[in-house]
Short mmCIF file of C-alpha atoms in Angstrom, two decimals:
data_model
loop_
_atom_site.label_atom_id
_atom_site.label_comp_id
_atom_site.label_asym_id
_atom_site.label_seq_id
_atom_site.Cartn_x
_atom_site.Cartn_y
_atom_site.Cartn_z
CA UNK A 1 161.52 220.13 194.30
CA UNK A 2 163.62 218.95 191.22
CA UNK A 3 164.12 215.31 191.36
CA UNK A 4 167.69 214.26 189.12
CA UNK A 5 167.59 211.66 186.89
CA UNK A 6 171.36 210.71 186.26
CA UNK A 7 172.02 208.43 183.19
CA UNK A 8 175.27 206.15 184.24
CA UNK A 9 175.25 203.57 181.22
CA UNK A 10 178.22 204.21 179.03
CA UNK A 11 180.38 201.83 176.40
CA UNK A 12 183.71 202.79 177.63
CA UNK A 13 184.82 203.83 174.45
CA UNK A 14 185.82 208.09 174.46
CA UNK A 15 188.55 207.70 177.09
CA UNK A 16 190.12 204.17 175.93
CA UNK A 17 192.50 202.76 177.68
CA UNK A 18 191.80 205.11 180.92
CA UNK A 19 188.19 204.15 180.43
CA UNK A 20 187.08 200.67 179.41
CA UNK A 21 183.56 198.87 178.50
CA UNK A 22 183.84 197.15 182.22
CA UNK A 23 184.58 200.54 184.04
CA UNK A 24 183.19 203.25 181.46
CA UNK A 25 185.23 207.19 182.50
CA UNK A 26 182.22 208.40 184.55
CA UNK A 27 183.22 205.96 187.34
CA UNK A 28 187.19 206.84 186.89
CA UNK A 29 188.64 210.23 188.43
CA UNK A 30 189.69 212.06 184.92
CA UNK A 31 190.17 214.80 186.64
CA UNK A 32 189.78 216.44 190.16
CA UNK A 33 189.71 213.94 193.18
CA UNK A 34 186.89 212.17 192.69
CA UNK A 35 185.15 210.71 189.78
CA UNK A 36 182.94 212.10 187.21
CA UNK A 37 179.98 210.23 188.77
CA UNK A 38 180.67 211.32 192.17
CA UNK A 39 181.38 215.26 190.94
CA UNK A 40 177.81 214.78 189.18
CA UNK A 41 175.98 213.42 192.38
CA UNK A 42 177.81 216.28 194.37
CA UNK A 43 176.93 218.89 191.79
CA UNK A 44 173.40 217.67 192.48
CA UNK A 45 172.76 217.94 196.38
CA UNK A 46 172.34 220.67 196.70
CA UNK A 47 168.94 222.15 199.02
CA UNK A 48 167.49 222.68 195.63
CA UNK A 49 167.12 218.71 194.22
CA UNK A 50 165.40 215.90 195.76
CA UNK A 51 165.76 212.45 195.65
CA UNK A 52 168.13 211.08 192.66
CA UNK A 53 167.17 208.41 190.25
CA UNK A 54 169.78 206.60 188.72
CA UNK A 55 169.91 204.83 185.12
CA UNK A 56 172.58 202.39 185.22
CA UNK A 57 173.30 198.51 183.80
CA UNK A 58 173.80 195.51 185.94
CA UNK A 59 177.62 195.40 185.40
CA UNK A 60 177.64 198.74 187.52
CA UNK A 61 175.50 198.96 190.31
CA UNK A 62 177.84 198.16 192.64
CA UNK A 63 179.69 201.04 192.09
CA UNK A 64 177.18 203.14 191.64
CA UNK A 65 175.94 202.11 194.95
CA UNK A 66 179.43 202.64 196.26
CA UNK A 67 180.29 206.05 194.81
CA UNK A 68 177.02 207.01 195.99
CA UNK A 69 177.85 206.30 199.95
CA UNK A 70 181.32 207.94 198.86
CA UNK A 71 179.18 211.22 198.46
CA UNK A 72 177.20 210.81 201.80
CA UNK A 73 173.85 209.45 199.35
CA UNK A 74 171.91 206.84 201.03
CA UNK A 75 168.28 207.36 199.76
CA UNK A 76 169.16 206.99 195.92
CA UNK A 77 166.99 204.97 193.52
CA UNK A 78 169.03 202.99 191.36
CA UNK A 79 167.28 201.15 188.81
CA UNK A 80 169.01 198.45 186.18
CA UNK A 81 168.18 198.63 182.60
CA UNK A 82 168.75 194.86 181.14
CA UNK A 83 170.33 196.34 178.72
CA UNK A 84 171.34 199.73 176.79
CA UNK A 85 168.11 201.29 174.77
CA UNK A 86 169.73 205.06 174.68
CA UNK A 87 168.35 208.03 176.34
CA UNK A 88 164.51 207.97 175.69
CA UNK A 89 163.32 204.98 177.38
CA UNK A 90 165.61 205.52 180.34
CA UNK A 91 164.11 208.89 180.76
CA UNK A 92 160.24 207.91 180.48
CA UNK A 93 161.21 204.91 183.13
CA UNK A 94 162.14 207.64 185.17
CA UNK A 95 159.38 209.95 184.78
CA UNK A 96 156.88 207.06 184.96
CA UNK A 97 158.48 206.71 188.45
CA UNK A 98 157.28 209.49 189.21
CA UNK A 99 153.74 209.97 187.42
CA UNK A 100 152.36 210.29 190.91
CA UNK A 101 153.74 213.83 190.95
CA UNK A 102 152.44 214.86 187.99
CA UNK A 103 153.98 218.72 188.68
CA UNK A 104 157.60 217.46 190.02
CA UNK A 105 160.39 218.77 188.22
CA UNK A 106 163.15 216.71 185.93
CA UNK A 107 166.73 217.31 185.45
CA UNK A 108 168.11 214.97 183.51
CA UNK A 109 171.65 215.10 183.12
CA UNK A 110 174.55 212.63 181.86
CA UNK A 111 177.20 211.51 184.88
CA UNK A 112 180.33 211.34 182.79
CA UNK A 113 180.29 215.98 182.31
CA UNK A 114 182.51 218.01 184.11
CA UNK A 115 181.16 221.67 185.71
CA UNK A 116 183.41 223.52 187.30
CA UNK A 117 181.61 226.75 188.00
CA UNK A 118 178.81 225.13 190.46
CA UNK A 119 177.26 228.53 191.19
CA UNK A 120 176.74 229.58 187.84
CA UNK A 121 175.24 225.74 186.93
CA UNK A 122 172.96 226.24 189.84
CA UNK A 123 171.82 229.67 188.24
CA UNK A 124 171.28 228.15 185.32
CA UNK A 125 168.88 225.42 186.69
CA UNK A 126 166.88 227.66 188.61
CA UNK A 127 166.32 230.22 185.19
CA UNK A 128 165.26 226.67 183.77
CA UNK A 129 163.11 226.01 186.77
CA UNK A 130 160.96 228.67 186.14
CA UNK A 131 160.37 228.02 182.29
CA UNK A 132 160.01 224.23 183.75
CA UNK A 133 157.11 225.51 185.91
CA UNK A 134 155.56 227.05 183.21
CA UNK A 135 155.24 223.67 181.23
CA UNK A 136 157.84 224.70 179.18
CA UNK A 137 160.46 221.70 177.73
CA UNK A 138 163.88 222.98 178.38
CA UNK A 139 167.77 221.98 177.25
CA UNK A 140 170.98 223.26 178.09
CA UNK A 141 173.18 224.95 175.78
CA UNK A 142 176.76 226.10 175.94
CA UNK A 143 178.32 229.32 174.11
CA UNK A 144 180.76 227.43 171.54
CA UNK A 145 184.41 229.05 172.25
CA UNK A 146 185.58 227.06 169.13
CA UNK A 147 184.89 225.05 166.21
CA UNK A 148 183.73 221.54 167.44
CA UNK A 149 182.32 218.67 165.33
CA UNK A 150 181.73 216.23 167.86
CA UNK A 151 178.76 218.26 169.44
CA UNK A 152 175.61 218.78 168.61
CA UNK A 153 173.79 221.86 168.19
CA UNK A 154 171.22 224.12 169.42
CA UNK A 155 169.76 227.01 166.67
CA UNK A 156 168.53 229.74 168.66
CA UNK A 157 166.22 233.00 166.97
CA UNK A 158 169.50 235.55 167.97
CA UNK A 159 172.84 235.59 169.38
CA UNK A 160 172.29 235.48 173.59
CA UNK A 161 172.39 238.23 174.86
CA UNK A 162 172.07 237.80 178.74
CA UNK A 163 168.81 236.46 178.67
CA UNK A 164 168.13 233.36 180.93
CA UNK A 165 165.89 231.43 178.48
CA UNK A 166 165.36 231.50 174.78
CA UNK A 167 163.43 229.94 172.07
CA UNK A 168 164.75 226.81 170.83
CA UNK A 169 164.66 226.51 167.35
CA UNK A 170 166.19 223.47 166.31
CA UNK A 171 168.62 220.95 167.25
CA UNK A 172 171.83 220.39 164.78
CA UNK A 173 173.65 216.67 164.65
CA UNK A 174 176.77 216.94 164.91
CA UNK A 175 178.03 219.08 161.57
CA UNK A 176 181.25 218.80 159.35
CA UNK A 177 183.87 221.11 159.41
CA UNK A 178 182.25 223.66 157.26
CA UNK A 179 178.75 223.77 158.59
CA UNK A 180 180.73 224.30 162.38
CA UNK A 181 182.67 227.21 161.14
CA UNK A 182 179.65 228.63 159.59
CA UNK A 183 177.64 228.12 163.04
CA UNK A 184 179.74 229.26 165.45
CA UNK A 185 180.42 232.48 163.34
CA UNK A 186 176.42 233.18 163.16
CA UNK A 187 176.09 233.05 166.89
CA UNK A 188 172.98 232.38 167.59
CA UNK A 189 173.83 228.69 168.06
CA UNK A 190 175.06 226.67 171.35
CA UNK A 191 176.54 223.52 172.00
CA UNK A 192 173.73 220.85 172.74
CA UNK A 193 174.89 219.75 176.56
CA UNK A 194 172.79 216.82 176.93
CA UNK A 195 170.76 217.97 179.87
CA UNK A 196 167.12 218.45 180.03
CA UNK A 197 164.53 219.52 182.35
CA UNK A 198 160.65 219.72 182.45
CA UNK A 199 157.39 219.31 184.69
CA UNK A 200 156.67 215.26 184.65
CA UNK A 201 153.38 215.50 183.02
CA UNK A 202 154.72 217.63 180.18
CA UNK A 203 157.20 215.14 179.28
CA UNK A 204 155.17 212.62 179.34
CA UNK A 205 152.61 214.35 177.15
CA UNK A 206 155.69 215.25 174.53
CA UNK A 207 156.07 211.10 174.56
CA UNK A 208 152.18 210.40 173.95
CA UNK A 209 152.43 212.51 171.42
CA UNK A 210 155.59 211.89 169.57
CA UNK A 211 156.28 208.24 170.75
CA UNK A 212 153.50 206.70 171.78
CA UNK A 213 154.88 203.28 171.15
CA UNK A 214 157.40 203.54 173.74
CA UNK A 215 155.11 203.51 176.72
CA UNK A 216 153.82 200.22 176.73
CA UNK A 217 157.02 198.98 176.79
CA UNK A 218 158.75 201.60 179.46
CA UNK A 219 155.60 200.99 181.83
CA UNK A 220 155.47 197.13 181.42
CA UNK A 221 159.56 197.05 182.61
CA UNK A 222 158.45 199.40 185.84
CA UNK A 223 155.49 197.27 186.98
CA UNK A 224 156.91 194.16 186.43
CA UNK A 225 160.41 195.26 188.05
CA UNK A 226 161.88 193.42 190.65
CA UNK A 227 163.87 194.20 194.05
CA UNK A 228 167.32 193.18 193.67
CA UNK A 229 168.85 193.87 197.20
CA UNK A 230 169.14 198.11 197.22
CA UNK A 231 168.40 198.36 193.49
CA UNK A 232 165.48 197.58 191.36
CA UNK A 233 165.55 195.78 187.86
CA UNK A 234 163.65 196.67 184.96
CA UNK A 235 161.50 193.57 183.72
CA UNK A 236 163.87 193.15 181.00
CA UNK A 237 161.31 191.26 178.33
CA UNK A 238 159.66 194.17 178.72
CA UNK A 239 162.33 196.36 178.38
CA UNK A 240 163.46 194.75 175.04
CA UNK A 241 160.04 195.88 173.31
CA UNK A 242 161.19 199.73 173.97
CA UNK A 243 163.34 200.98 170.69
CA UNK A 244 166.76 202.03 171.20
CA UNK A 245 166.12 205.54 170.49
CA UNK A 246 167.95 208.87 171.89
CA UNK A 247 165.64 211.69 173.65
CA UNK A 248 166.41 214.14 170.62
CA UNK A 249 165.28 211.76 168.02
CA UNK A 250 162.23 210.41 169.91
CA UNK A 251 160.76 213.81 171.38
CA UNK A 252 163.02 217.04 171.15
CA UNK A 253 163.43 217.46 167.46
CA UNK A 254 159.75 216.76 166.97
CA UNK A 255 158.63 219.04 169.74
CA UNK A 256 157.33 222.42 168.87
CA UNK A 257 157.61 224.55 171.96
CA UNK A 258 160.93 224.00 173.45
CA UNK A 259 163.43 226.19 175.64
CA UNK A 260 167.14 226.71 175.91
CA UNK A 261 168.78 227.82 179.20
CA UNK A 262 172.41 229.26 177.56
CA UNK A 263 175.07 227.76 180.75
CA UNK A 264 178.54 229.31 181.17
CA UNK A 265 179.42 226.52 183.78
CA UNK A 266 182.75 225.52 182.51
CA UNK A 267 181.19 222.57 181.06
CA UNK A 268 183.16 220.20 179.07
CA UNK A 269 181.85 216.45 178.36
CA UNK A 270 185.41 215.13 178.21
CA UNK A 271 184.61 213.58 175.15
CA UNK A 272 188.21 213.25 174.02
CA UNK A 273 191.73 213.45 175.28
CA UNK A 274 191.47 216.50 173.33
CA UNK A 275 188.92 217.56 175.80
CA UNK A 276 190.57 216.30 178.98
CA UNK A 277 193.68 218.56 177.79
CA UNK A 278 191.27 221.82 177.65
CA UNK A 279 190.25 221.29 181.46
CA UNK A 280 193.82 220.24 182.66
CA UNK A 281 195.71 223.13 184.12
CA UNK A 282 198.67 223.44 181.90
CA UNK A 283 202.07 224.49 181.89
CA UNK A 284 204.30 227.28 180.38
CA UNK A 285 204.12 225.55 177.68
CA UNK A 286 200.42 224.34 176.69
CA UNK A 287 201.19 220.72 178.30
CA UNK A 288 198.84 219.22 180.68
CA UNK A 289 201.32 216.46 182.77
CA UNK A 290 200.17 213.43 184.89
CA UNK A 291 202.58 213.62 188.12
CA UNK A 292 204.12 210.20 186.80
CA UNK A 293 204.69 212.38 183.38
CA UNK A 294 207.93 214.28 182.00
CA UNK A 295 207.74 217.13 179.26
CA UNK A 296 211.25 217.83 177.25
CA UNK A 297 210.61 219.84 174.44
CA UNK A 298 207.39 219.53 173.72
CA UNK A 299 204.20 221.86 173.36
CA UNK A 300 200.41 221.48 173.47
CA UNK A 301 200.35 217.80 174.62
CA UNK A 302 198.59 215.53 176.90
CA UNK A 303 201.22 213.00 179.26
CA UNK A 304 199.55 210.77 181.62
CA UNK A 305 200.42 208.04 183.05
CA UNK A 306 197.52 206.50 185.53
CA UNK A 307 200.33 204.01 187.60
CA UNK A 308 202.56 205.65 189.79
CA UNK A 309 205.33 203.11 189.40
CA UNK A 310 205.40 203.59 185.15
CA UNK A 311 207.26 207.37 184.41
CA UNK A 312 205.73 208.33 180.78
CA UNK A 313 208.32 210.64 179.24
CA UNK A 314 207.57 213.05 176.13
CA UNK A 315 210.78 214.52 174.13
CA UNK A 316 209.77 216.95 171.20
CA UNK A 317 206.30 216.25 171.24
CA UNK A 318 203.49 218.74 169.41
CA UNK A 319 200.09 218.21 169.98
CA UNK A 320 200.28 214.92 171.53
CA UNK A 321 198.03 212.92 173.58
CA UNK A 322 200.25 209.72 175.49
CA UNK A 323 198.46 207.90 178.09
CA UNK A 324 199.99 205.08 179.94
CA UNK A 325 197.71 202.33 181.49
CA UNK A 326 199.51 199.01 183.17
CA UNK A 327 198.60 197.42 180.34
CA UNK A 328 197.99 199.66 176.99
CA UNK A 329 199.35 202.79 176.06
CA UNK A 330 197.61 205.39 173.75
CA UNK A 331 199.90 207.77 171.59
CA UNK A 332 197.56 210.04 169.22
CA UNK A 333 197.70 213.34 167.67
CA UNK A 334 195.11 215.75 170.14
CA UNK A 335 193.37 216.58 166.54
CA UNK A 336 192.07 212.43 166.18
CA UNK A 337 191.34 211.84 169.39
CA UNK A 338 187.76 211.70 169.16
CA UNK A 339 188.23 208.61 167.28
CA UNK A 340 188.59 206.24 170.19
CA UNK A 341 186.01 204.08 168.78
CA UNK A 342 187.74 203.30 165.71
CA UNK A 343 191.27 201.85 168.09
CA UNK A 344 188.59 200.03 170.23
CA UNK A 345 186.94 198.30 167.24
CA UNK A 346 190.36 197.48 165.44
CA UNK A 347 191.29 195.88 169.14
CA UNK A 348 188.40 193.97 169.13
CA UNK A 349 189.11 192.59 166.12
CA UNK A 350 192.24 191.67 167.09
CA UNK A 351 190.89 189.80 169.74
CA UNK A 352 192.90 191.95 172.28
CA UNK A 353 191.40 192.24 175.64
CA UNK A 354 192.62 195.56 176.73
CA UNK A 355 189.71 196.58 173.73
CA UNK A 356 187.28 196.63 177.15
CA UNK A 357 188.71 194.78 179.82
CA UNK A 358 190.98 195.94 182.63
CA UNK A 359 193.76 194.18 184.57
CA UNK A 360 191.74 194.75 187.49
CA UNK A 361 188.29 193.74 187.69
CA UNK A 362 185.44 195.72 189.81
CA UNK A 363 183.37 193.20 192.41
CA UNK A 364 180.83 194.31 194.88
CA UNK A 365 183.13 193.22 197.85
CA UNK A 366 186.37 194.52 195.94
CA UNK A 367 188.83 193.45 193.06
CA UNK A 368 191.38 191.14 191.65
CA UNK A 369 193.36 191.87 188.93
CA UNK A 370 195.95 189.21 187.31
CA UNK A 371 199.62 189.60 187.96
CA UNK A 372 200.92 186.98 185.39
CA UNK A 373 198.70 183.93 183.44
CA UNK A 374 200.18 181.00 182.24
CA UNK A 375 199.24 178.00 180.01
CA UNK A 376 198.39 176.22 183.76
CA UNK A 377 198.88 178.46 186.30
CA UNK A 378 197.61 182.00 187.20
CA UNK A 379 198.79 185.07 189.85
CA UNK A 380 195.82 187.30 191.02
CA UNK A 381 195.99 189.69 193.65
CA UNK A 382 192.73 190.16 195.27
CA UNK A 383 191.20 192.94 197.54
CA UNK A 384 188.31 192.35 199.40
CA UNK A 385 186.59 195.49 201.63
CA UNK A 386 185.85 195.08 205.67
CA UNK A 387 183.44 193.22 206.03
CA UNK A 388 182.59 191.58 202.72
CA UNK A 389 183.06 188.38 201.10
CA UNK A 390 183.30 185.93 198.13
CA UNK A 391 180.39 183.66 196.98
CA UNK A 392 180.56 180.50 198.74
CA UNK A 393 181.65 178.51 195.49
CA UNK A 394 183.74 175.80 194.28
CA UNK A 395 185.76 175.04 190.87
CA UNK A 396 186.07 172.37 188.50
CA UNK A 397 188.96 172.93 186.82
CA UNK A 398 191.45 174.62 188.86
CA UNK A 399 192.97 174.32 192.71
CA UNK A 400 194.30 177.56 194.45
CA UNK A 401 197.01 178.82 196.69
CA UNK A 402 195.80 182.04 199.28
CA UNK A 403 198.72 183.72 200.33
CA UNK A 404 197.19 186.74 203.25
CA UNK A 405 200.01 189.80 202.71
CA UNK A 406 197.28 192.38 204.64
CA UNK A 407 194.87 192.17 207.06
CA UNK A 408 193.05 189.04 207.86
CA UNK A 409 190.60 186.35 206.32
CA UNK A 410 188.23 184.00 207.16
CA UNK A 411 188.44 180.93 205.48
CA UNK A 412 185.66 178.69 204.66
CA UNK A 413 186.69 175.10 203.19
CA UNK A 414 184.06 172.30 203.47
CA UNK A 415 183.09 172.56 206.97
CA UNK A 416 186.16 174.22 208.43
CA UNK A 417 186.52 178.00 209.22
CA UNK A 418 190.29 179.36 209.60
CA UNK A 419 190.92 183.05 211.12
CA UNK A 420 194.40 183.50 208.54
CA UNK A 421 196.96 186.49 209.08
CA UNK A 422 199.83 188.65 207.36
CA UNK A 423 202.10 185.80 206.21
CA UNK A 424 199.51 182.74 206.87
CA UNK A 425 198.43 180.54 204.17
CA UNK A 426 196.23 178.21 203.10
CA UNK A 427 195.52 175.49 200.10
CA UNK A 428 191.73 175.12 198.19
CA UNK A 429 191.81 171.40 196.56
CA UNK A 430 190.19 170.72 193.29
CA UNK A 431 186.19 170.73 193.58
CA UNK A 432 186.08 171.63 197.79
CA UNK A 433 183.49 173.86 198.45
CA UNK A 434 185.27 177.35 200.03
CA UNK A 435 184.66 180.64 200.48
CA UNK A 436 186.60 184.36 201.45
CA UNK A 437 185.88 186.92 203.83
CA UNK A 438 187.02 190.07 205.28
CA UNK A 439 186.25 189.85 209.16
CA UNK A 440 188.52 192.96 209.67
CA UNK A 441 188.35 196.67 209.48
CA UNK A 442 191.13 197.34 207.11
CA UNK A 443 191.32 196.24 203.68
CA UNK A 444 192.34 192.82 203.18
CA UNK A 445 194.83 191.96 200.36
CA UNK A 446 196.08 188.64 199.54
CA UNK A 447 198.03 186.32 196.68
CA UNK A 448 195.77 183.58 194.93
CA UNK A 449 197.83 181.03 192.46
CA UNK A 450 195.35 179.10 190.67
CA UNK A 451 196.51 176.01 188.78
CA UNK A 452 194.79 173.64 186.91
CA UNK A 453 193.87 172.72 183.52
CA UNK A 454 190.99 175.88 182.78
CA UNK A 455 191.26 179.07 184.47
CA UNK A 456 188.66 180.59 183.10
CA UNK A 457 186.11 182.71 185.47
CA UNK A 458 183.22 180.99 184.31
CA UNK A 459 184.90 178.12 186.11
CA UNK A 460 182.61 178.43 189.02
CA UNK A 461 179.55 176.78 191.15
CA UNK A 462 178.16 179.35 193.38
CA UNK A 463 176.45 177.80 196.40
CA UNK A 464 175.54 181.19 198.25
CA UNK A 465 176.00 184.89 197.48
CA UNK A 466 175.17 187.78 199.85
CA UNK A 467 175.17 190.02 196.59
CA UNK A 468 171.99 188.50 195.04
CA UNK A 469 174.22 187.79 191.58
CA UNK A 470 173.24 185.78 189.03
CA UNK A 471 175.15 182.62 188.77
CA UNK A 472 177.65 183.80 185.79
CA UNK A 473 181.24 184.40 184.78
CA UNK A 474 181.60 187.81 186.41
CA UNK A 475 180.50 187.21 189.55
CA UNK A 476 182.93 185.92 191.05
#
């Protein structure tokens, strides 16, 4: 049985402003009709896999939990890492989980990658499978079809010729220009894909021997974790100790017996626009087009515009990425896209939220997202699923206005409960103790106006919370 180990953590930062540090592009549908996330959990259910494990942070388990019941997942493990330590001490967590079968088989794979040959990915696993079974330590590696500096690399002894697995020789970091050309012309290197498999106990012999120092750490945050409602968090003191090291750095490039399984999956990691535009379909001429998008004139360029209601129009455009948001709007030559991190620093520094903050905001029992903000006043519109609800909370700060323009609500204030309909609404006083919920089967939707002299969302006393949630600004 292969058990997956799917890393979900993410800054946000490739895909800016479709993808943001509150709702990183493995959540968001780039492309298809789901999201990456949800393509990756698909891509692994079939008979082959077992149980997933999933890597994720705290600000996402809700949706992770969500996109997993999208997929028909109930039986997931999600565990929450306190915070980000990169690749290595998320995967030895996960293989620690499962020390008790010592001959289970690991695929580790990133959720933000698109595959769009599933077939030939599944052929590919089960080529790895055997080498796995063997005690072999195996990557992934993709035949380059161009010159690409934002990958890594894999050296292999020859070009591929067919053969299911080869010797790994070493891995590359990502190369200039020159060093690419000079690669990809050689041919007997692949892209590194970022997904790994192995036997449990060989992996965790690769870290005893090459980092030692992050078990004590790694097994300290899995004993000492703690059920959190479906999901279980990593001790995070323990956690902290673990050094915020990559797999490659910590194990693969130090390993001397390693495998590549060369994948012709249609695998792309939509690391850039640039990269979103190679997956699109496109038309006559080279332009991949949003269906809010119009193309006058112009060749080899990316238009998309993610609201419905905002047309994005390109006139005599070459090589251009434009993507509209509600609230930011990216124009870039294709070539730079892979600099996203560069506009989301100089944002930051500007002190602009759209650097990693949406107009809508993700909550376990739905969304809000602000219509218009004042010096004293503020519009949200808030969804909230059947049958969930808001902390029962109050504010010190701020009264608000409910307006119900869908579905119903019940309406806790003090020790009154109101049933409110389409058109009905209702008034929350300074400091009275009140609460939201969805009693229907439909989405509700209503209109909040909050006025008062702070509207901040750390403005809050939380009282009681069916969501287990810390008592903090984004919890709402």
């Amino acid at each position: 049985m292969i058990y997956p180990v799917i890393l979900a953590g993410g800054s946000g930062t490739r895909l800016w402003p479709l993808s943001r540090k509150s709702y990183p592009k493995q959540f968001t549908q780039i492309t298809g009709e789901t999201s990456l996330f949800q393509q990756t959990i698909s891509r692994l259910s079939a008979p082959d896999f077992g149980t997933p494990l999933v890597m994720t942070g705290a600000d996402f388990r809700f949706v992770v939990a969500e996109q997993l019941a999208a997929e028909g997942v109930e039986d997931a493990e999600i565990f929450i890492e306190p915070e980000a330590r990169n690749t290595a001490p998320a995967i030895l967590t996960a293989a620690l989980r499962l020390e008790t079968t010592p001959d289970a088989i690991m695929l580790v794979a990133p959720s933000d990658h698109v595959m769009t040959d599933q077939q030939a990915f599944l052929r590919s696993v089960r080529a790895a499978v055997l080498a796995a079974d063997e005690g072999a330590i195996t990557t992934f590696g993709i035949r380059p079809d161009r010159t690409e500096t934002g990958f890594g690399y894999l050296e292999t002894n020859d070009a591929p010729r067919g053969e299911p697995v080869l010797p790994l020789v070493r891995f590359v970091e990502k190369p200039d220009q020159d060093t690419a050309e000079k690669m990809v012309s050689a041919g007997n290197f692949l892209w590194n894909a970022g997904i790994f498999m192995f036997r449990v106990d060989m992996i965790l012999k690769a870290f005893e021997t090459h980092a030692p120092e992050l078990i004590g750490p790694c097994r300290a945050a899995l004993t000492l974790a703690r059920t959190d409602l479906d999901f279980t968090r990593l001790d995070a003191d323990a956690y902290a100790r673990a050094a915020d090291i990559s797999i490659d750095y910590a194990v693969m490039e130090k390993h001397d017996t390693l495998s590549v399984v060369p994948m012709d999956a249609g695998w792309s990691d939509l690391g850039s626009w640039n990269s979103v535009w190679g997956v699109e379909e496109l038309d006559g001429d080279g332009n991949a087009l949003s269906q809010s998008a119009t193309a006058i004139d112009c060749t080899g360029s990316l238009l998309r515009s993610v609201d419905p209601d905002i047309e994005i129009v390109g006139l005599g455009l070459d090589g251009v990425a434009a993507i509209a948001t509600r609230d930011a709007v990216l124009v870039a030559d294709m070539r730079d896209t892979e600099k996203m991190r560069q506009v989301v620093t100089t944002l930051k520094a500007k002190g602009a939220k759209q650097a990693e903050d949406f107009q809508r905001c993700h909550r376990p029992w739905g969304y809000y997202e602000t219509l218009t903000l004042g010096k004293r006043f503020q519009v949200k519109r808030i969804m909230v699923k059947p049958g969930a609800q808001l902390s029962l909370q109050s504010h010190m700060h701020r009264a608000e206005h409910w307006v119900v323009v869908e579905g119903s609500a019940n309406v806790t204030i003090g020790d009154t409960v109101t049933l409110l309909t389409e058109n009905q609404s209702t008034y929350i006083p300074l400091g009275e103790v009140h609460r939201l919920e969805n009693p229907g089967k439909v989405p509700l939707h209503l209109i909040e106006v909050q006025s008062g002299a702070y509207l901040g969302e750390d403005d809050i006393i939380r009282y009681e919370d069916i969501y287990d949630r810390a008592d903090n600004a984004q919890a709402a």
